[in-house]
PDB file of C-alpha atoms in Angstrom:
ATOM      1  CA  MET O 898      19.903 -37.141  92.939  1.00  0.00           C
ATOM      2  CA  GLU O 899      21.313 -38.620  89.689  1.00  0.00           C
ATOM      3  CA  THR O 900      22.628 -36.343  86.896  1.00  0.00           C
ATOM      4  CA  THR O 901      21.270 -37.568  83.132  1.00  0.00           C
ATOM      5  CA  SER O 902      24.000 -36.055  80.856  1.00  0.00           C
ATOM      6  CA  VAL O 903      23.273 -35.956  76.946  1.00  0.00           C
ATOM      7  CA  SER O 904      26.050 -37.455  74.644  1.00  0.00           C
ATOM      8  CA  GLU O 905      27.832 -34.796  72.005  1.00  0.00           C
ATOM      9  CA  THR O 906      26.078 -37.835  69.357  1.00  0.00           C
ATOM     10  CA  GLU O 907      22.610 -36.980  71.053  1.00  0.00           C
ATOM     11  CA  MET O 908      23.073 -33.386  70.812  1.00  0.00           C
ATOM     12  CA  ARG O 909      23.847 -33.944  67.135  1.00  0.00           C
ATOM     13  CA  ALA O 910      21.231 -36.124  66.096  1.00  0.00           C
ATOM     14  CA  ALA O 911      18.486 -33.682  67.874  1.00  0.00           C
ATOM     15  CA  SER O 912      19.900 -30.558  66.150  1.00  0.00           C
ATOM     16  CA  TYR O 913      19.904 -32.772  62.723  1.00  0.00           C
ATOM     17  CA  VAL O 914      16.682 -33.529  63.433  1.00  0.00           C
ATOM     18  CA  SER O 915      15.810 -29.784  63.985  1.00  0.00           C
ATOM     19  CA  GLU O 916      17.526 -28.565  60.983  1.00  0.00           C
ATOM     20  CA  MET O 917      15.890 -31.159  58.714  1.00  0.00           C
ATOM     21  CA  GLY O 918      12.544 -29.968  60.549  1.00  0.00           C
ATOM     22  CA  MET O 919      13.255 -26.295  59.535  1.00  0.00           C
ATOM     23  CA  ARG O 920      14.366 -27.359  56.158  1.00  0.00           C
ATOM     24  CA  ALA O 921      10.789 -29.165  55.796  1.00  0.00           C
ATOM     25  CA  ALA O 922       8.718 -26.176  56.661  1.00  0.00           C
ATOM     26  CA  PHE O 923      10.551 -24.154  54.549  1.00  0.00           C
ATOM     27  CA  TYR O 924      10.625 -25.890  51.650  1.00  0.00           C
ATOM     28  CA  LYS O 925       6.940 -26.147  52.737  1.00  0.00           C
ATOM     29  CA  LYS O 926       5.961 -22.942  52.176  1.00  0.00           C
ATOM     30  CA  LYS O 927       8.000 -22.194  49.121  1.00  0.00           C
ATOM     31  CA  SER O 928       5.816 -24.999  47.455  1.00  0.00           C
ATOM     32  CA  ASN O 929       2.824 -23.090  48.401  1.00  0.00           C
ATOM     33  CA  PHE O 930       4.323 -19.743  47.285  1.00  0.00           C
ATOM     34  CA  ARG O 931       5.083 -21.213  44.351  1.00  0.00           C
ATOM     35  CA  ALA O 932       1.506 -22.858  43.891  1.00  0.00           C
ATOM     36  CA  ALA O 933       0.233 -19.389  44.450  1.00  0.00           C
ATOM     37  CA  ILE O 934       2.048 -17.904  41.708  1.00  0.00           C
ATOM     38  CA  LEU O 935       1.042 -20.251  38.579  1.00  0.00           C
ATOM     39  CA  THR O 936      -2.647 -18.564  39.305  1.00  0.00           C
ATOM     40  CA  LEU O 937      -0.826 -15.233  38.694  1.00  0.00           C
ATOM     41  CA  ASP O 938      -0.775 -12.749  35.197  1.00  0.00           C
ATOM     42  CA  TRP O 939       2.618 -13.650  33.870  1.00  0.00           C
ATOM     43  CA  SER O 940       1.550 -12.209  30.228  1.00  0.00           C
ATOM     44  CA  LYS O 941       4.377 -10.531  28.515  1.00  0.00           C
ATOM     45  CA  ASP O 942       4.564  -6.595  28.468  1.00  0.00           C
ATOM     46  CA  GLY O 943       5.672  -5.795  25.616  1.00  0.00           C
ATOM     47  CA  LEU O 944       8.135  -5.927  22.009  1.00  0.00           C
ATOM     48  CA  VAL O 945      11.511  -5.043  22.089  1.00  0.00           C
ATOM     49  CA  PRO O 946      12.747  -4.455  18.466  1.00  0.00           C
ATOM     50  CA  LEU O 947      16.164  -5.291  17.447  1.00  0.00           C
ATOM     51  CA  PRO O 948      18.225  -4.385  14.418  1.00  0.00           C
ATOM     52  CA  GLY O 949      17.358  -6.576  11.448  1.00  0.00           C
ATOM     53  CA  GLY O 950      13.827  -6.708  12.053  1.00  0.00           C
ATOM     54  CA  ARG O 951      14.117  -8.647  14.793  1.00  0.00           C
ATOM     55  CA  SER O 952      12.222  -8.480  18.190  1.00  0.00           C
ATOM     56  CA  TYR O 953      12.077 -10.140  21.718  1.00  0.00           C
ATOM     57  CA  ASN O 954       9.028 -10.170  23.927  1.00  0.00           C
ATOM     58  CA  PHE O 955       9.567  -9.165  27.698  1.00  0.00           C
ATOM     59  CA  LEU O 956       8.427  -9.408  31.586  1.00  0.00           C
ATOM     60  CA  SER O 957       8.976  -6.510  33.194  1.00  0.00           C
ATOM     61  CA  ALA O 958      10.710  -6.503  36.440  1.00  0.00           C
ATOM     62  CA  ASP O 959       7.964  -4.245  38.123  1.00  0.00           C
ATOM     63  CA  LYS O 960       5.411  -6.920  36.984  1.00  0.00           C
ATOM     64  CA  VAL O 961       7.460  -9.713  38.656  1.00  0.00           C
ATOM     65  CA  LYS O 962       7.736  -7.542  41.818  1.00  0.00           C
ATOM     66  CA  LYS O 963       3.916  -6.369  41.864  1.00  0.00           C
ATOM     67  CA  ASN O 964       3.028 -10.393  41.574  1.00  0.00           C
ATOM     68  CA  LEU O 965       5.715 -11.798  44.201  1.00  0.00           C
ATOM     69  CA  ALA O 966       5.595  -9.098  46.940  1.00  0.00           C
ATOM     70  CA  PRO O 967       2.294  -9.495  48.412  1.00  0.00           C
ATOM     71  CA  LEU O 968       2.908 -13.506  48.835  1.00  0.00           C
ATOM     72  CA  PHE O 969       6.342 -13.147  50.585  1.00  0.00           C
ATOM     73  CA  SER O 970       4.148 -12.042  53.843  1.00  0.00           C
ATOM     74  CA  LYS O 971       1.093 -14.011  53.054  1.00  0.00           C
ATOM     75  CA  PHE O 972       2.983 -17.135  53.095  1.00  0.00           C
ATOM     76  CA  GLY O 973       5.623 -16.274  55.757  1.00  0.00           C
ATOM     77  CA  LEU O 974       8.819 -15.856  53.668  1.00  0.00           C
ATOM     78  CA  GLU O 975      11.078 -12.847  53.095  1.00  0.00           C
ATOM     79  CA  LEU O 976      13.606 -11.982  50.663  1.00  0.00           C
ATOM     80  CA  ASP O 977      17.117 -10.468  51.318  1.00  0.00           C
ATOM     81  CA  VAL O 978      18.736  -9.366  47.990  1.00  0.00           C
ATOM     82  CA  ASP O 979      22.690  -8.034  48.121  1.00  0.00           C
ATOM     83  CA  CYS O 980      24.613  -7.282  45.088  1.00  0.00           C
ATOM     84  CA  GLU O 981      27.933  -7.717  45.732  1.00  0.00           C
ATOM     85  CA  ALA O 982      29.710  -6.952  42.242  1.00  0.00           C
ATOM     86  CA  ILE O 983      29.125  -4.754  39.443  1.00  0.00           C
ATOM     87  CA  THR O 984      31.179  -4.636  37.160  1.00  0.00           C
ATOM     88  CA  GLN O 985      31.293  -1.886  33.980  1.00  0.00           C
ATOM     89  CA  MET O 986      32.300  -3.601  30.899  1.00  0.00           C
ATOM     90  CA  GLU O 987      33.434  -2.359  27.160  1.00  0.00           C
ATOM     91  CA  PRO O 988      30.407  -0.378  25.456  1.00  0.00           C
ATOM     92  CA  VAL O 989      28.491  -2.616  23.130  1.00  0.00           C
ATOM     93  CA  GLY O 990      27.233  -0.819  19.515  1.00  0.00           C
ATOM     94  CA  ASN O 991      25.735   2.851  20.446  1.00  0.00           C
ATOM     95  CA  MET O 992      25.207   1.514  23.927  1.00  0.00           C
ATOM     96  CA  THR O 993      27.924   3.943  26.192  1.00  0.00           C
ATOM     97  CA  GLN O 994      26.700   1.859  29.651  1.00  0.00           C
ATOM     98  CA  HIS O 995      26.953  -1.642  29.761  1.00  0.00           C
ATOM     99  CA  TRP O 996      27.083  -3.434  33.235  1.00  0.00           C
ATOM    100  CA  VAL O 997      27.199  -6.843  34.606  1.00  0.00           C
ATOM    101  CA  VAL O 998      25.886  -6.974  38.748  1.00  0.00           C
ATOM    102  CA  LYS O 999      26.013 -10.566  40.466  1.00  0.00           C
ATOM    103  CA  CYS O1000      23.188 -10.407  42.933  1.00  0.00           C
ATOM    104  CA  ILE O1001      22.900 -12.884  45.921  1.00  0.00           C
ATOM    105  CA  TYR O1002      18.799 -13.806  46.579  1.00  0.00           C
ATOM    106  CA  THR O1003      18.337 -15.026  50.058  1.00  0.00           C
ATOM    107  CA  LEU O1004      14.851 -16.563  51.180  1.00  0.00           C
ATOM    108  CA  VAL O1005      14.257 -16.598  54.445  1.00  0.00           C
ATOM    109  CA  ASP O1006      11.429 -18.352  56.132  1.00  0.00           C
ATOM    110  CA  THR O1007      10.530 -15.616  58.664  1.00  0.00           C
ATOM    111  CA  ASP O1008       9.249 -18.475  61.414  1.00  0.00           C
ATOM    112  CA  THR O1009      12.350 -20.286  61.934  1.00  0.00           C
ATOM    113  CA  GLY O1010      14.873 -18.363  60.347  1.00  0.00           C
ATOM    114  CA  TYR O1011      15.965 -21.227  57.779  1.00  0.00           C
ATOM    115  CA  SER O1012      17.032 -19.982  54.497  1.00  0.00           C
ATOM    116  CA  VAL O1013      18.449 -20.422  51.102  1.00  0.00           C
ATOM    117  CA  SER O1014      20.804 -18.197  49.453  1.00  0.00           C
ATOM    118  CA  ARG O1015      21.282 -18.432  45.241  1.00  0.00           C
ATOM    119  CA  THR O1016      23.228 -16.242  43.103  1.00  0.00           C
ATOM    120  CA  SER O1017      22.012 -14.415  39.314  1.00  0.00           C
ATOM    121  CA  TYR O1018      23.818 -12.748  37.016  1.00  0.00           C
ATOM    122  CA  GLY O1019      22.270  -9.779  35.194  1.00  0.00           C
ATOM    123  CA  GLU O1020      23.327  -7.679  32.286  1.00  0.00           C
ATOM    124  CA  ALA O1021      22.472  -4.688  30.470  1.00  0.00           C
ATOM    125  CA  ALA O1022      23.694  -1.916  28.178  1.00  0.00           C
ATOM    126  CA  ASP O1023      22.015   1.372  27.787  1.00  0.00           C
ATOM    127  CA  ALA O1024      22.577   4.606  26.045  1.00  0.00           C
ATOM    128  CA  GLY O1025      22.257   6.729  29.101  1.00  0.00           C
ATOM    129  CA  ASP O1026      22.523   6.092  32.638  1.00  0.00           C
ATOM    130  CA  LYS O1027      19.953   3.377  33.385  1.00  0.00           C
ATOM    131  CA  GLY O1028      22.516   0.243  32.812  1.00  0.00           C
ATOM    132  CA  VAL O1029      23.044  -0.627  36.431  1.00  0.00           C
ATOM    133  CA  GLY O1030      19.146  -0.820  37.175  1.00  0.00           C
ATOM    134  CA  LYS O1031      18.324  -2.599  34.216  1.00  0.00           C
ATOM    135  CA  ALA O1032      21.277  -4.855  34.612  1.00  0.00           C
ATOM    136  CA  ARG O1033      19.587  -5.712  38.564  1.00  0.00           C
ATOM    137  CA  SER O1034      16.225  -6.144  37.308  1.00  0.00           C
ATOM    138  CA  HIS O1035      17.506  -8.473  34.679  1.00  0.00           C
ATOM    139  CA  ALA O1036      19.425 -10.216  37.803  1.00  0.00           C
ATOM    140  CA  PHE O1037      15.925 -10.434  39.466  1.00  0.00           C
ATOM    141  CA  LYS O1038      14.089 -11.860  37.083  1.00  0.00           C
ATOM    142  CA  ARG O1039      16.451 -14.597  36.260  1.00  0.00           C
ATOM    143  CA  TRP O1040      16.436 -15.447  39.785  1.00  0.00           C
ATOM    144  CA  ALA O1041      12.341 -15.142  40.025  1.00  0.00           C
ATOM    145  CA  ILE O1042      12.136 -17.307  37.097  1.00  0.00           C
ATOM    146  CA  GLU O1043      14.322 -20.070  37.966  1.00  0.00           C
ATOM    147  CA  GLU O1044      13.747 -19.757  41.771  1.00  0.00           C
ATOM    148  CA  PHE O1045       9.996 -20.339  41.080  1.00  0.00           C
ATOM    149  CA  ASN O1046      10.031 -21.974  38.019  1.00  0.00           C
ATOM    150  CA  ILE O1047       8.050 -19.355  35.983  1.00  0.00           C
ATOM    151  CA  ALA O1048       7.625 -19.900  32.344  1.00  0.00           C
ATOM    152  CA  ASP O1049       9.228 -17.121  30.579  1.00  0.00           C
ATOM    153  CA  GLY O1050       7.552 -18.321  27.208  1.00  0.00           C
ATOM    154  CA  ILE O1051      11.106 -18.054  25.801  1.00  0.00           C
ATOM    155  CA  ASP O1052      12.606 -21.471  24.606  1.00  0.00           C
ATOM    156  CA  SER O1053      16.209 -21.445  23.806  1.00  0.00           C
ATOM    157  CA  ASP O1054      15.462 -24.978  21.760  1.00  0.00           C
ATOM    158  CA  ASP O1055      13.220 -23.408  19.891  1.00  0.00           C
ATOM    159  CA  ALA O1056      14.689 -23.103  16.258  1.00  0.00           C
ATOM    160  CA  ALA O1057      12.720 -19.702  16.098  1.00  0.00           C
ATOM    161  CA  TYR O1058      14.957 -18.046  19.123  1.00  0.00           C
ATOM    162  CA  GLU O1059      17.708 -19.104  17.105  1.00  0.00           C
ATOM    163  CA  THR O1060      16.617 -16.673  14.292  1.00  0.00           C
ATOM    164  CA  GLY O1061      16.217 -14.149  17.045  1.00  0.00           C
ATOM    165  CA  SER O1062      12.343 -14.514  16.706  1.00  0.00           C
ATOM    166  CA  ARG O1063      10.339 -15.333  19.927  1.00  0.00           C
ATOM    167  CA  PHE O1064       7.233 -15.913  18.110  1.00  0.00           C
ATOM    168  CA  LYS O1065       6.707 -19.243  16.285  1.00  0.00           C
ATOM    169  CA  PRO O1066       5.866 -18.947  12.453  1.00  0.00           C
TER     170      PRO O1066
END
């Protein structure tokens, strides 16, 4: 009886093909996920007043989570979050708490286990005890907006942005 051996090169090639197949399947799911996101309501949740008569619109982390949560299982993806660094900063103005968080968001294909991780930072100041939670919410929103190309309506190249207004005259 003749035995057949598979060379190391052939095994690496098969592994590479398998990895590329898992990667392609992951990005197909992510693309379908993104297409579904575009059909959702991303209107702003409110207006935050700032000193000097300025203000800005905001999109709540709650809305982002409510919009995204059902899509993860629908498209066979899961999200793992690890906020690995929480740093207290110097207070800002009348805000007694000022925090910066570094969170790693790992998007996982539940069929293959293929995953991609991205880092997002959040920063928040608060006069009470909500600074860390606000910073985590900020990190999550920034990750979701960047990861899935969600338009947040804030254009830093817009002249109105420089004056503190999110609204064009």
